[in-house]
Structure formats: C-alpha cells, structure tokens
CSV table of C-alpha atoms in Angstrom, one decimal:
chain,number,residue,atom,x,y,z
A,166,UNK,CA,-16.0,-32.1,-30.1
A,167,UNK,CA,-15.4,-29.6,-26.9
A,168,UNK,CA,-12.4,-28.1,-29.1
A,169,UNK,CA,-14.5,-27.5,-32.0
A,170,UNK,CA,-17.2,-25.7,-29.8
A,171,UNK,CA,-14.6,-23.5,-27.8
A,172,UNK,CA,-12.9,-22.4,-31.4
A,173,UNK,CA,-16.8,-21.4,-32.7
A,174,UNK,CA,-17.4,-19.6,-29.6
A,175,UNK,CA,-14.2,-17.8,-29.6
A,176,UNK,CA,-14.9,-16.9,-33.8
A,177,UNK,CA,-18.2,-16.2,-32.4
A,178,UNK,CA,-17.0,-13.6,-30.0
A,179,UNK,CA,-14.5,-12.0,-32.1
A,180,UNK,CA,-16.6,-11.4,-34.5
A,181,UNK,CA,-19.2,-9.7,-32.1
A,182,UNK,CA,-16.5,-7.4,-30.9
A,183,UNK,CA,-15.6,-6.2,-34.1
A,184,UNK,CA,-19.3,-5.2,-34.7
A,185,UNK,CA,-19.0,-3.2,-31.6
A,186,UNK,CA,-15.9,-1.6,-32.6
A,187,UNK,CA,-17.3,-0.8,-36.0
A,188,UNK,CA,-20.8,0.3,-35.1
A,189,UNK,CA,-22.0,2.9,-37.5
A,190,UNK,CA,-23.5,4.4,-34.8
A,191,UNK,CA,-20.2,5.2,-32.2
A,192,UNK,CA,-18.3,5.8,-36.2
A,193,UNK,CA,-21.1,8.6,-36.4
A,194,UNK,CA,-20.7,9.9,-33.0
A,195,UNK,CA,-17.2,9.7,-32.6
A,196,UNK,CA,-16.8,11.5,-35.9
A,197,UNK,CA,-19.0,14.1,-35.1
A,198,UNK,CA,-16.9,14.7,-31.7
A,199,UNK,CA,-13.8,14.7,-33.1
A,200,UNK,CA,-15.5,17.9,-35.2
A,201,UNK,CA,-16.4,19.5,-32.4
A,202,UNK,CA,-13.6,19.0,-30.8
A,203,UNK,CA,-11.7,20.9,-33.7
A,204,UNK,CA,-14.5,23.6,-33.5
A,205,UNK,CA,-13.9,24.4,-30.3
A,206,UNK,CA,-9.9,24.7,-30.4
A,207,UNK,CA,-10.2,27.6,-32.3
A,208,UNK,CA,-9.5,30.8,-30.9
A,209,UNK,CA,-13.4,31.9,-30.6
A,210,UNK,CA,-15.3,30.8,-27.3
A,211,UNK,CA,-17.4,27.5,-28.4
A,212,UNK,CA,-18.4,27.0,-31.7
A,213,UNK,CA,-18.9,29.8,-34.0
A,214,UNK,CA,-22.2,29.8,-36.1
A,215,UNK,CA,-20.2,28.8,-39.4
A,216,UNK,CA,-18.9,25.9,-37.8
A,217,UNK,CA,-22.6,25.1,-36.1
A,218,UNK,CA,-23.5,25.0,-39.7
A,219,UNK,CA,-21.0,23.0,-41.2
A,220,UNK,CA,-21.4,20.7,-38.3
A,221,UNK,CA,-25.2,20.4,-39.3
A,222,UNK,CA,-24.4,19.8,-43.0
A,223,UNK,CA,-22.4,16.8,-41.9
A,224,UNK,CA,-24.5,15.6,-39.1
A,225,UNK,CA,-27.5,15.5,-41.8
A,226,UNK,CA,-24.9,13.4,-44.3
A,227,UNK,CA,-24.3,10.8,-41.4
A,228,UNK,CA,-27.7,10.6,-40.4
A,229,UNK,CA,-26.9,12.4,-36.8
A,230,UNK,CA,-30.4,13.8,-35.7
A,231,UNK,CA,-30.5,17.5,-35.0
A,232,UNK,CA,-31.0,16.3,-31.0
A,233,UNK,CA,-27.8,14.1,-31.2
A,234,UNK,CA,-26.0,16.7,-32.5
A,235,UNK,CA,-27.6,19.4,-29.8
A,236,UNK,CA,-26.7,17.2,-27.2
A,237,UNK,CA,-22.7,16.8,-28.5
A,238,UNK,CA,-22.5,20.3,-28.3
A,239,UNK,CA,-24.1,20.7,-24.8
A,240,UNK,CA,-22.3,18.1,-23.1
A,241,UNK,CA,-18.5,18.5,-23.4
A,242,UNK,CA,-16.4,15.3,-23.8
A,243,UNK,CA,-12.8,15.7,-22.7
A,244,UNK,CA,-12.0,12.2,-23.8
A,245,UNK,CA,-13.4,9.6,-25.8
A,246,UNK,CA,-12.6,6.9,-27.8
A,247,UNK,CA,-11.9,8.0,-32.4
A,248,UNK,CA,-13.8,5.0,-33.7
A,249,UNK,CA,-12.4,5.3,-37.6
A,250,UNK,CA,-15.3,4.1,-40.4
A,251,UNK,CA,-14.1,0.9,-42.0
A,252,UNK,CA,-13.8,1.7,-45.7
A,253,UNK,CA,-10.8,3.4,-47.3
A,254,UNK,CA,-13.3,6.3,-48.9
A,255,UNK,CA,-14.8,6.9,-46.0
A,256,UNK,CA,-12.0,7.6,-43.9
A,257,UNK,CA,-10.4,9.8,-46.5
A,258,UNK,CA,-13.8,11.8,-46.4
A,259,UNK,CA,-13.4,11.8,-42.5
A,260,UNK,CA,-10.1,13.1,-43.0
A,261,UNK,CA,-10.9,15.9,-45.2
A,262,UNK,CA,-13.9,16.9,-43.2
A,263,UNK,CA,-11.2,17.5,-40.5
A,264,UNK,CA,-9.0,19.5,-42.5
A,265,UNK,CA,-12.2,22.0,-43.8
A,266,UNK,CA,-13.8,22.6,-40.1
A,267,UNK,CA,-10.3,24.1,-39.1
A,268,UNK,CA,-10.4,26.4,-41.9
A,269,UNK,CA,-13.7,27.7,-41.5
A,270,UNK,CA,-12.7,30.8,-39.5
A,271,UNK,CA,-9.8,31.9,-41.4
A,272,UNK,CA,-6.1,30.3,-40.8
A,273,UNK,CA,-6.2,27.2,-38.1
A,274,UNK,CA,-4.8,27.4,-34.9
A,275,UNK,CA,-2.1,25.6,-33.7
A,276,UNK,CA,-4.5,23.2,-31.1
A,277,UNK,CA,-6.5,23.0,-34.5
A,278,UNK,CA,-3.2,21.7,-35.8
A,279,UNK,CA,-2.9,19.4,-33.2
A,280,UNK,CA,-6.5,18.0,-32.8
A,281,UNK,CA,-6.8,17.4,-36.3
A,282,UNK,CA,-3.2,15.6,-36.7
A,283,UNK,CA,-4.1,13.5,-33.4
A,284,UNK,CA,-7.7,11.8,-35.0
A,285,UNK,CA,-6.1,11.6,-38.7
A,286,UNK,CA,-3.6,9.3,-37.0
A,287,UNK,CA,-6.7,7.0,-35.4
A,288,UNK,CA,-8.0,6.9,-39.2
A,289,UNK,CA,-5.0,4.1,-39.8
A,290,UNK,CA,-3.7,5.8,-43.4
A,291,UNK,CA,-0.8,5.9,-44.4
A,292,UNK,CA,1.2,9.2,-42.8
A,293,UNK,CA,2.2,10.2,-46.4
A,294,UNK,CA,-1.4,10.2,-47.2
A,295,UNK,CA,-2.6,11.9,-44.4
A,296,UNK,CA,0.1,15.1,-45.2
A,297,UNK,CA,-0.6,15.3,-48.7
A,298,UNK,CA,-4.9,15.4,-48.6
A,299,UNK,CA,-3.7,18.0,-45.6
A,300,UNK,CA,-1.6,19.9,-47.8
A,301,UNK,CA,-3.3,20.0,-50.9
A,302,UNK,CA,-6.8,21.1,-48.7
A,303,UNK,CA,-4.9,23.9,-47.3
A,304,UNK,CA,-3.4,25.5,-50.4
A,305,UNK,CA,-7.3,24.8,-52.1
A,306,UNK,CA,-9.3,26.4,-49.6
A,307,UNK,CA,-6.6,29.5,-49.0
A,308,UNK,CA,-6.4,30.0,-52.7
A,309,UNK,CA,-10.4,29.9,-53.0
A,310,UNK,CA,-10.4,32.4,-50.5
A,311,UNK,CA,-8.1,34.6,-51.9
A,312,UNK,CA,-10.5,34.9,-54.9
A,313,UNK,CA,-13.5,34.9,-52.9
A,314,UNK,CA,-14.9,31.4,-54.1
A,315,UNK,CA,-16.6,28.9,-52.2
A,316,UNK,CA,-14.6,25.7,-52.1
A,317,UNK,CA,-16.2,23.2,-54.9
C-alpha cells in the first residue's frame, strides 16, 4: 500500500513539473525574450522601430499584453532560461519568427547569427531542419527585397 502511494505521488509530481516547464505563459515570455534578444544584437543601439513593431505583431499573436511587452524591453535580461512550446508547428513558427526579426534591418549580424543559432538549438529539431527553414528564409526574404515585395 505505501509503495503504491510513493509511485502516485512521484507520477504526481512529475507531472506537475512538466506543467511548469511547459507553461504557456514562461513559452510566451521566453519567446518574446529570445526576440528581443535578437533585436538588440543588431548593429543599431536598442531596438529599432521596425523591430518594435514586429515585436508587437507577435506579442498581440501570443497574447503578450502591450505592458508585458513594455516591460521586456525596459528591463534587460542577460540570461534566462528558452522554454521551447510543445508542439512541432509551433516551434517551427518560433523558429521562423527568429530567422525574420534578424532580417528586419537589412543583412543579420553575426551576434544575430549567433543568437538565433543558440535558441533554435533549445527548440529540440532536428539540426537539418533548423538549417534548411534558415536557409530557405534567408534566400526568400533577400530575394523579396531585391524586388521590393513584402515577404507573403
């Protein structure tokens, strides 16, 4: 009878600390300051105002509020835990969000480069994957500005 109880409480906890890991609320905020992060590599002091608005955009599709988001910016993290999103879609739509906040001013920088290549590998997909959505982004959004198009 004790063993039974000891394995249910132990089930009991593991489950609980995968809901903590998992939260959608530290996936939403870790997401959003692994942007930020990105944003602020670049070569311009802070974030630039395209990359305030693209950070808006996404904040409003994740459900950050506008304060959240405020706050991010105000308070610089130097290091915090990536907490990936659970799905398979949803980390491929993390990864790509990445990949178009360092192209928002033009070429990335090489701390872009690095940034980006250090929270793609928290999002646990395969390293093949990971350089071909990279790759194919890149030639996209540099041959859609070349003709002067948004990127669809």
């Amino acid at each position: 009878m004790v063993p039974a109880i000891i394995i249910i409480l132990f089930v009991l906890w593991q489950m609980y600390l995968f809901a903590r890991r998992y939260s959608p609320k530290k996936v939403r905020k870790s997401h959003m300051l692994a942007l930020i992060t990105i944003a602020e590599s670049s070569d311009s002091k802070g974030v630039s105002p395209v990359q305030l608005e693209y950070l808006k955009i996404i904040a409003t599709v994740t459900a950050v509020s506008t304060e959240e988001l405020y706050l991010l910016l105000k308070k610089p993290v130097k290091k915090f835990r990536y907490h990936p999103p659970r799905k398979w879609e949803h980390r491929v739509r993390a990864l790509e969000d990445l990949v178009h906040m360092m192209h928002l001013e033009g070429l990335p920088t090489k701390a872009q480069f690095i940034n980006c290549y250090r929270f793609a590998k928290r999002l646990d997909l395969p390293k093949e994957l990971i350089e071909e959505i990279t790759k194919d982004l890149h030639l996209k959004i540099i041959e859609s500005k070349k003709k002067n198009k948004p990127l669809q």
